[in-house]
PDB file of C-alpha atoms in Angstrom:
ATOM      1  CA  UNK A   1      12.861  45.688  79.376  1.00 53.00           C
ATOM      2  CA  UNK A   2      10.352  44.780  76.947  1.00 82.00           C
ATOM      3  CA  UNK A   3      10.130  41.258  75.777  1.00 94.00           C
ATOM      4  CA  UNK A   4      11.610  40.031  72.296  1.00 97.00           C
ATOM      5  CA  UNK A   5       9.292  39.760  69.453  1.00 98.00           C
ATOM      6  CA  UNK A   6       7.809  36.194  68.716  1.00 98.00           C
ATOM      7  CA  UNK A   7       7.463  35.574  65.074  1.00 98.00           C
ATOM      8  CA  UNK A   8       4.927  32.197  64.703  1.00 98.00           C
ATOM      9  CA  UNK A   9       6.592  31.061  61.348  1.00 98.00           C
ATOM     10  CA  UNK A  10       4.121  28.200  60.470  1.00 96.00           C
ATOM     11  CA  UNK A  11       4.597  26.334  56.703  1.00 93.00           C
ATOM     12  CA  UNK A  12       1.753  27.720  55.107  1.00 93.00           C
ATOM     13  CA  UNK A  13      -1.033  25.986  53.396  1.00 92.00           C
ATOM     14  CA  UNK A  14      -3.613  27.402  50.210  1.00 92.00           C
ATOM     15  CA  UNK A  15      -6.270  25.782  52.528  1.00 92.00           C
ATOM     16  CA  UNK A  16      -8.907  28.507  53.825  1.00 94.00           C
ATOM     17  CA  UNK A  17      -9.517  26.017  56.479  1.00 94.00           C
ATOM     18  CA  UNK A  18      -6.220  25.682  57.278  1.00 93.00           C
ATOM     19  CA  UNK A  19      -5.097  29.075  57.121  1.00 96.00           C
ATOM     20  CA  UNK A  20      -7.941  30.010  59.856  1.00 96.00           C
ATOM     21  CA  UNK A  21      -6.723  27.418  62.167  1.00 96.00           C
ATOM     22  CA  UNK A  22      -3.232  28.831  62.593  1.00 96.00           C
ATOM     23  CA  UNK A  23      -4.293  32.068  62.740  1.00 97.00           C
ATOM     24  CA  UNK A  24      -6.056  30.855  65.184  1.00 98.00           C
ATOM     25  CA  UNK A  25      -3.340  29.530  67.129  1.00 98.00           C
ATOM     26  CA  UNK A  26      -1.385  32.981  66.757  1.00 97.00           C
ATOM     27  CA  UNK A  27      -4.546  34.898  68.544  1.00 98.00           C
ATOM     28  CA  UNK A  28      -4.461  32.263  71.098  1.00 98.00           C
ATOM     29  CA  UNK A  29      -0.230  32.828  72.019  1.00 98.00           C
ATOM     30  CA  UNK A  30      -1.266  36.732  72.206  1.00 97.00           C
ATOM     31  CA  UNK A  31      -4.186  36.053  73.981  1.00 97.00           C
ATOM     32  CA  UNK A  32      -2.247  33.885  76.640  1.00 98.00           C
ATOM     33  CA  UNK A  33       0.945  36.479  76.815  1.00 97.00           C
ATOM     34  CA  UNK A  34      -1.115  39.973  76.982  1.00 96.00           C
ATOM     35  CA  UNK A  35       1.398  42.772  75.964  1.00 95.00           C
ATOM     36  CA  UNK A  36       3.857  40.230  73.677  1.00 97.00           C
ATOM     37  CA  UNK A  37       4.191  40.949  70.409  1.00 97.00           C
ATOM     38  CA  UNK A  38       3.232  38.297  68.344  1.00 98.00           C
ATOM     39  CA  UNK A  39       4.171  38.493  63.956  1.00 98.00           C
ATOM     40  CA  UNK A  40       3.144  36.236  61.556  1.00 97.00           C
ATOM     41  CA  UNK A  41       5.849  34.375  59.186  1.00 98.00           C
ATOM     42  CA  UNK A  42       5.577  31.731  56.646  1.00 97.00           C
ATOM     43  CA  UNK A  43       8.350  29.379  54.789  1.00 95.00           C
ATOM     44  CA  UNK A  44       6.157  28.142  51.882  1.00 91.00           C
ATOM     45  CA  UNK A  45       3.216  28.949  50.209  1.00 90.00           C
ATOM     46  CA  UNK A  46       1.573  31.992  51.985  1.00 94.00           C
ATOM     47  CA  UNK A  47       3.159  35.572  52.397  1.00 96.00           C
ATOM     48  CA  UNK A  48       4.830  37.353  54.409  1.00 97.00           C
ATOM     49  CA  UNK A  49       7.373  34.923  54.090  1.00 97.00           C
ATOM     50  CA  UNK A  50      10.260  34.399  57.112  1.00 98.00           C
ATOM     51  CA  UNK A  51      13.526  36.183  55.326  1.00 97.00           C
ATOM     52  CA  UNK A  52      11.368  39.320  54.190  1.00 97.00           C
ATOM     53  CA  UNK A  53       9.721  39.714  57.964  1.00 98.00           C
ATOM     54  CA  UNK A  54      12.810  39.263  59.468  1.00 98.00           C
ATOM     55  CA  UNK A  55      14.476  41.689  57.519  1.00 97.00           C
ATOM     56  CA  UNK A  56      11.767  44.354  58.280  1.00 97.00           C
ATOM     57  CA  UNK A  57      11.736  44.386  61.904  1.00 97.00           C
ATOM     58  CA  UNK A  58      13.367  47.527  63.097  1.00 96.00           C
ATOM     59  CA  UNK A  59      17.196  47.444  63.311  1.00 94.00           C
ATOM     60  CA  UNK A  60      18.509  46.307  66.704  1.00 93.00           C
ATOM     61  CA  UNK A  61      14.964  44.132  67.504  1.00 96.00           C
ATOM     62  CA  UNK A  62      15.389  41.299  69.542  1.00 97.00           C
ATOM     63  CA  UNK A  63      12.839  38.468  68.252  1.00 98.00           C
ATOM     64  CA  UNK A  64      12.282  34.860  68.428  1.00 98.00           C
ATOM     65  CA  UNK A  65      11.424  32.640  65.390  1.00 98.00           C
ATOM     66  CA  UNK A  66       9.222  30.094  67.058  1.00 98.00           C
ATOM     67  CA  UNK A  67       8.421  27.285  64.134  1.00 98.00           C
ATOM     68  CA  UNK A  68       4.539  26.177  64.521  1.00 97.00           C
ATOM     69  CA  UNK A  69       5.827  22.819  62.708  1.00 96.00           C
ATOM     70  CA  UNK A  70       5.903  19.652  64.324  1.00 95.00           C
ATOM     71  CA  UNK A  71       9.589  18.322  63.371  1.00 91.00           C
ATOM     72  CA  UNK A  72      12.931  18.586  62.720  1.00 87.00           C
ATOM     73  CA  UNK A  73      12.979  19.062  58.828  1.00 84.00           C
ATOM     74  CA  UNK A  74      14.665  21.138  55.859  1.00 86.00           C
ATOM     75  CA  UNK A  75      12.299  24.083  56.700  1.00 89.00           C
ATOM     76  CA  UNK A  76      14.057  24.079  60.438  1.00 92.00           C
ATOM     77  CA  UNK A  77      17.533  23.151  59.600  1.00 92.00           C
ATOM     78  CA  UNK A  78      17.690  25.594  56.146  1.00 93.00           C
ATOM     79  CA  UNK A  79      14.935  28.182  56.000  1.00 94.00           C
ATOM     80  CA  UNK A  80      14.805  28.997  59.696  1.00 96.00           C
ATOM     81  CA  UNK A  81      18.712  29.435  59.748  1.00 97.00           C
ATOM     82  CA  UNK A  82      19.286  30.961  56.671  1.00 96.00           C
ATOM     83  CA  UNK A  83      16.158  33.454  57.109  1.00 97.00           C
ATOM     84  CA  UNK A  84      17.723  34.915  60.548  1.00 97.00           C
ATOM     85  CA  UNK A  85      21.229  34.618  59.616  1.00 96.00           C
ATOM     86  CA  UNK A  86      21.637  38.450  59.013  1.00 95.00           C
ATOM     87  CA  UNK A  87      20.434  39.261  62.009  1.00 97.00           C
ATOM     88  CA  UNK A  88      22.141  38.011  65.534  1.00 96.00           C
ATOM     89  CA  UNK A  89      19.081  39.651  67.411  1.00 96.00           C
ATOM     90  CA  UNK A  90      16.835  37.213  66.106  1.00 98.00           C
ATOM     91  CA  UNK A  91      17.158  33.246  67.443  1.00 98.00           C
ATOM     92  CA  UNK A  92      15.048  30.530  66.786  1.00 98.00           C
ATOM     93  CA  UNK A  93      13.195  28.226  69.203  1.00 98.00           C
ATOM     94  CA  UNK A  94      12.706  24.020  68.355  1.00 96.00           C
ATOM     95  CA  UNK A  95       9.348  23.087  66.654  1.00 97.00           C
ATOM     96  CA  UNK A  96       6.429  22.115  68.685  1.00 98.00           C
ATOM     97  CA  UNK A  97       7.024  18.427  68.585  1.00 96.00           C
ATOM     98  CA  UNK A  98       7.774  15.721  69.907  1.00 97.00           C
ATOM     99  CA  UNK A  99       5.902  16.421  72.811  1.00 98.00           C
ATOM    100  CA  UNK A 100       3.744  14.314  75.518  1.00 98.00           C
ATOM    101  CA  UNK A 101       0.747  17.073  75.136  1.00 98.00           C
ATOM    102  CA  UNK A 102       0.767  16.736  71.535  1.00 98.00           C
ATOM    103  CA  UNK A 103       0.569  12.588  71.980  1.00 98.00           C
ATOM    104  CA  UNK A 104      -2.603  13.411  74.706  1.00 98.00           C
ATOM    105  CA  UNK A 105      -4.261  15.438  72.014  1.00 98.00           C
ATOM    106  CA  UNK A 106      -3.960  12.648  69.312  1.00 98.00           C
ATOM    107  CA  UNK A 107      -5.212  10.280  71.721  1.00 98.00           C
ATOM    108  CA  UNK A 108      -8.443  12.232  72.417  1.00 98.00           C
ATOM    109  CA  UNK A 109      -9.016  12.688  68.666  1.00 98.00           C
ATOM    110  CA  UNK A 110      -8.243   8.730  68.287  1.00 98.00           C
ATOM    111  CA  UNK A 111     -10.892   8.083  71.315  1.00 98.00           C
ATOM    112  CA  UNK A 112     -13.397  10.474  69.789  1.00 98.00           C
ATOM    113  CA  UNK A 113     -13.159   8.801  66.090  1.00 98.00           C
ATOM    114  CA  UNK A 114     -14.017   5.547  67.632  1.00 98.00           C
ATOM    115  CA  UNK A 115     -10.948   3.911  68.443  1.00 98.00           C
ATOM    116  CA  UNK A 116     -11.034   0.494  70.240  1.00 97.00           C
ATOM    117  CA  UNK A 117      -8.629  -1.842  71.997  1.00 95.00           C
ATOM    118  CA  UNK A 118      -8.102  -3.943  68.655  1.00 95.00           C
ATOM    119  CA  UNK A 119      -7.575  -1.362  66.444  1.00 97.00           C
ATOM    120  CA  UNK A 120      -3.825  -0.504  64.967  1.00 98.00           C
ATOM    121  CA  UNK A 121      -2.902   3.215  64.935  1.00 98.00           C
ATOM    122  CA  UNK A 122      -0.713   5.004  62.160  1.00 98.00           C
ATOM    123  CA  UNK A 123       0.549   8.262  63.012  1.00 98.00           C
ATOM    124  CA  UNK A 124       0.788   9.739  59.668  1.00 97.00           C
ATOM    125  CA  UNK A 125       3.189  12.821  60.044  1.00 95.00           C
ATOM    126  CA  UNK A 126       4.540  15.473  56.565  1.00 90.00           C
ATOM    127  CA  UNK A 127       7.457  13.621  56.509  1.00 84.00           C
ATOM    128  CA  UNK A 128      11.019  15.257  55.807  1.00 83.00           C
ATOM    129  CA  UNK A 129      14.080  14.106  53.644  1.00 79.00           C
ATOM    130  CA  UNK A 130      16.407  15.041  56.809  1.00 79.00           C
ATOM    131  CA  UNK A 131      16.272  11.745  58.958  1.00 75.00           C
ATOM    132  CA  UNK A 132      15.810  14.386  62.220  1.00 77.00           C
ATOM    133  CA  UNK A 133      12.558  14.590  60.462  1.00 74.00           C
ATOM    134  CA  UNK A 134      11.986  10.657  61.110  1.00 89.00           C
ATOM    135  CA  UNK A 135      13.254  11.027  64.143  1.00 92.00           C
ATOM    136  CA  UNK A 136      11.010  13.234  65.971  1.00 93.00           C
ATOM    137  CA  UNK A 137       8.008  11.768  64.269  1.00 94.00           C
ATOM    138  CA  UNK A 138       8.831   8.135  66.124  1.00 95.00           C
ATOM    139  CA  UNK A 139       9.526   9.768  69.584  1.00 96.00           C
ATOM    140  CA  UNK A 140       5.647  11.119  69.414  1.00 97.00           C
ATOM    141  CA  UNK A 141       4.688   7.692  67.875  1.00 97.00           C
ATOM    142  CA  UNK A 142       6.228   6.287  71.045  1.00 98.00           C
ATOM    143  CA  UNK A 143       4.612   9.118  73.525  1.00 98.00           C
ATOM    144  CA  UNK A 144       1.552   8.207  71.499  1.00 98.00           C
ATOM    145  CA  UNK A 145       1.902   4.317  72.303  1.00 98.00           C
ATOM    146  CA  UNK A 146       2.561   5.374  76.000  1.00 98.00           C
ATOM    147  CA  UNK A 147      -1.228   6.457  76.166  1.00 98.00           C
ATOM    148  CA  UNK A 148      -2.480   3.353  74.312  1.00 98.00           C
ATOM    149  CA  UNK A 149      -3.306  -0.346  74.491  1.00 97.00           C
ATOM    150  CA  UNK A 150      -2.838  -0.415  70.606  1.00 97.00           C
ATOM    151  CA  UNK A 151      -0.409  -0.838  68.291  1.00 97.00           C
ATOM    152  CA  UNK A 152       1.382   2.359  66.872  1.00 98.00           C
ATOM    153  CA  UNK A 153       3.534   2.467  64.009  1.00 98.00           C
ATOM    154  CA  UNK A 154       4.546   5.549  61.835  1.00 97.00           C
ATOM    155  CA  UNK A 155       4.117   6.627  58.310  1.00 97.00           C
ATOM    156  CA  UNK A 156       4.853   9.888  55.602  1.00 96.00           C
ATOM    157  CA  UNK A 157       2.855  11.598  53.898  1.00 91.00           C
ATOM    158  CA  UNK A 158       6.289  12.982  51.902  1.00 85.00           C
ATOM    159  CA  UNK A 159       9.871  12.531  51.164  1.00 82.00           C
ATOM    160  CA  UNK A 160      10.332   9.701  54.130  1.00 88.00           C
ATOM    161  CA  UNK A 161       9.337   5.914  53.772  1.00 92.00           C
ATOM    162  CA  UNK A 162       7.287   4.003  54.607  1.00 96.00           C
ATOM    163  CA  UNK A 163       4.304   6.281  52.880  1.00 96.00           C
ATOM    164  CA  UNK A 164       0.861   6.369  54.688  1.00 97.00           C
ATOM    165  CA  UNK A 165      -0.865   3.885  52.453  1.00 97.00           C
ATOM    166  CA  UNK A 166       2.273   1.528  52.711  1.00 98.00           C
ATOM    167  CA  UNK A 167       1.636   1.508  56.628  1.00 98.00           C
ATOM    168  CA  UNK A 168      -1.724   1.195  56.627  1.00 98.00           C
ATOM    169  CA  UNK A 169      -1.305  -1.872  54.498  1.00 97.00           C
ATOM    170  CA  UNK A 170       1.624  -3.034  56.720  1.00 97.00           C
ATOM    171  CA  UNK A 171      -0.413  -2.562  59.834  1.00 97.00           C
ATOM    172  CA  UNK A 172      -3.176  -4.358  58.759  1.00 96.00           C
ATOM    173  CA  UNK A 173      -1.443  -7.579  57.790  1.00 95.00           C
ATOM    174  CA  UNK A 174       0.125  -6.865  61.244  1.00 95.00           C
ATOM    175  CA  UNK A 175      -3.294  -7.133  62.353  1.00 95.00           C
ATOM    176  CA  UNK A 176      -4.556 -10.123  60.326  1.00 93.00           C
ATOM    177  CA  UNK A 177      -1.395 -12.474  61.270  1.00 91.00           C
ATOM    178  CA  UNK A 178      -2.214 -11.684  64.799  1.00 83.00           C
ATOM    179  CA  UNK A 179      -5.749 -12.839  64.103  1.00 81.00           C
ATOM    180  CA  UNK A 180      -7.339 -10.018  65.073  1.00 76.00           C
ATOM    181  CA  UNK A 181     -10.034  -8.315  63.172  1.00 83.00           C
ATOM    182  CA  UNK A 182      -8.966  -4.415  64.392  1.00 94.00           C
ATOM    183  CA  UNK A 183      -9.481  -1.730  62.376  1.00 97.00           C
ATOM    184  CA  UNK A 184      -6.525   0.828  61.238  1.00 98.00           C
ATOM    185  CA  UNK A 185      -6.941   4.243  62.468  1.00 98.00           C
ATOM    186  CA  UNK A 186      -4.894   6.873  60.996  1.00 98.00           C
ATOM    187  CA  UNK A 187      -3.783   9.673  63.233  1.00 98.00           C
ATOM    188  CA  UNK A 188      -3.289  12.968  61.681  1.00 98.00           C
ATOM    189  CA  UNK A 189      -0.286  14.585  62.610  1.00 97.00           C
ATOM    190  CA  UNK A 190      -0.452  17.652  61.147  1.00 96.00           C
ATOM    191  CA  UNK A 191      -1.668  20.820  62.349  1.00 96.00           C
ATOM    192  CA  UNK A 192      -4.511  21.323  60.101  1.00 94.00           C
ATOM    193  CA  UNK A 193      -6.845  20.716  57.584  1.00 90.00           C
ATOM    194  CA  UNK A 194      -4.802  20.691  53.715  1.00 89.00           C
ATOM    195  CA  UNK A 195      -3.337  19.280  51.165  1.00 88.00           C
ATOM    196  CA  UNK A 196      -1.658  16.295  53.290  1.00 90.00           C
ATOM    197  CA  UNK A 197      -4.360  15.315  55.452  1.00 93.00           C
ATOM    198  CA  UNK A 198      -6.962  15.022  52.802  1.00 92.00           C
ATOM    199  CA  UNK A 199      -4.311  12.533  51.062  1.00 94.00           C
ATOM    200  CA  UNK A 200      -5.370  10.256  54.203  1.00 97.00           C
ATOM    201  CA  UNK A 201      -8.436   9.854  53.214  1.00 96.00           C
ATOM    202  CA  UNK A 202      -6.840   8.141  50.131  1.00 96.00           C
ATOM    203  CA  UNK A 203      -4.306   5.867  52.252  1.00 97.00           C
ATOM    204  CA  UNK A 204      -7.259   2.889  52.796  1.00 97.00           C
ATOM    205  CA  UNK A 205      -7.698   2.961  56.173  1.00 98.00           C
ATOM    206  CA  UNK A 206     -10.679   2.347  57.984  1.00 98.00           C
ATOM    207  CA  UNK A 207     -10.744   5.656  59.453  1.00 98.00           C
ATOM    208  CA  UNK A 208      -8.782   8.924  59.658  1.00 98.00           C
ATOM    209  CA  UNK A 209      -8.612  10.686  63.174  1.00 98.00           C
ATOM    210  CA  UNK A 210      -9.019  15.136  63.172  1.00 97.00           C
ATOM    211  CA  UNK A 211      -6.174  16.476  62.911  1.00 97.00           C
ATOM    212  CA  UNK A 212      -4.102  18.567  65.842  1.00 98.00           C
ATOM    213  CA  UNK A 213      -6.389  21.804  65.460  1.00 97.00           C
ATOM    214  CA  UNK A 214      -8.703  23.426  66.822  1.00 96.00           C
ATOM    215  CA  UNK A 215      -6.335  23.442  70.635  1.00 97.00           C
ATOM    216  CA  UNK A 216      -4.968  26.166  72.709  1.00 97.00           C
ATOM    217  CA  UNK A 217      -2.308  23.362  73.368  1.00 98.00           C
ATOM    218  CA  UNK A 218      -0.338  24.271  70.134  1.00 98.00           C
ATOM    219  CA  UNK A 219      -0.226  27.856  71.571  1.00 98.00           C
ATOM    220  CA  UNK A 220       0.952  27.046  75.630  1.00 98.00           C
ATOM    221  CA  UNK A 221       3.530  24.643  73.622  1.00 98.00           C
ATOM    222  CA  UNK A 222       4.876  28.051  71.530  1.00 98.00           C
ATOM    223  CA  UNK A 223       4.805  30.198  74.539  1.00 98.00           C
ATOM    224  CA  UNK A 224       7.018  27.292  76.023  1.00 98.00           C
ATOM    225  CA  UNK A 225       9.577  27.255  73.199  1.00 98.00           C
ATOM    226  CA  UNK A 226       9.726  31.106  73.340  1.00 98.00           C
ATOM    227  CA  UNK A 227      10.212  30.982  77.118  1.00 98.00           C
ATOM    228  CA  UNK A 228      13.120  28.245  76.724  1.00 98.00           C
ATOM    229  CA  UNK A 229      14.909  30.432  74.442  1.00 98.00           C
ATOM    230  CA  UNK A 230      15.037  33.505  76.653  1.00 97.00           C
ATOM    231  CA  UNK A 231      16.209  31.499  79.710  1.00 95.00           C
ATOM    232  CA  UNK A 232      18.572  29.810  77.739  1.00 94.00           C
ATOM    233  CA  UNK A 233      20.175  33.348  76.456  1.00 91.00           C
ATOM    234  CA  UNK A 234      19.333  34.530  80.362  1.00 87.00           C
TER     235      UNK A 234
END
């Protein structure tokens, strides 16, 4: 029986940068799972977009929609749904986060930026009007914190409060009334280089942590969603 498709449906960004990083990560789940096919899907900005793959994939395919995004927002609770709606073949796995690799990963690109034990730490996530959105964002702000001495609080770079240079400014009175003279890191939790993480450069901070990408992490934690779905249908 061959396997279901997997259709890597990432956001899409107009950044070259970015747009060669999750390629990237699509090569990587093919080169991990030899023989799977892997198809590339979008919800916003770049082409092909979900709906229109979806609806080309040969009648009677069995696929799984596998969102390289790192919450529970409007693109997973509408687009996904409404995208694969036509279709009962075709399920959808959760997003990549929350997820204690992902927190390990930020951690390393903290460590490598310079981070010390006085330092605060913003994990500065797309943000989401949906409040799963939120959600998710503070359960890998907590597996984050797990993995550090510092202080960890959350901000958005859309749509959810408090907004990145709000929480760097709240973390650094935070820092100041503890009479420490820490620095605020910003970690970048976002896949790639784009629109939202150059905003952080913007947000005051002292300095702004890489952000997920390059790491064949983000591709063993799609393989994982794509594996969860088949057992669960199993």
């Amino acid at each position: 029986m061959n396997s279901p498709v997997l259709i890597a449906c990432a956001h899409g960004t107009r950044n070259a940068e970015g747009q060669a990083a999750i390629r990237q990560v699509m090569a990587e789940i093919g080169e991990l799972r030899p023989g799977l096919k892997v198809v590339e899907a979008y919800v916003d900005v770049q082409e092909p977009e979900l709906g229109g793959v979806v609806e080309g994939l040969p009648e009677g395919t069995a696929a799984v929609v596998v969102p390289l995004l790192l919450s529970t927002g409007f693109h997973i609770k509408v687009d996904v749904p409404k995208a694969i709606k036509p279709r009962p073949e075709v399920v959808a796995a959760r997003p990549l986060g929350p997820d204690p690799r992902l927190a390990e990963l930020l951690a390393t690109h903290l460590r490598a930026a310079g981070l010390k034990e006085n330092d605060g730490v913003l994990l500065a996530a797309a943000g989401s009007s949906l409040p799963d959105g939120s959600v998710d964002s503070e359960e890998q702000a907590r597996l984050l914190a797990e993995l550090l001495p510092n202080k960890v609080r959350v901000a958005y770079g859309a749509s959810a409060q408090p907004t990145v240079p709000d929480g760097v400014a709240s973390l650094r009175a935070e820092l100041a009334k503890d009479g420490g003279a820490g620095r605020v890191f910003i970690a970048s939790y976002l896949l790639a280089t784009g629109y939202f993480h150059d905003q952080l450069a913007k947000a005051g901070a002292d300095v702004v942590a890489a952000p997920l990408l390059p790491s064949k992490v983000l591709a063993e934690i799609a393989l994982e969603r794509y594996d969860a779905v088949l057992e669960r249908l199993s």
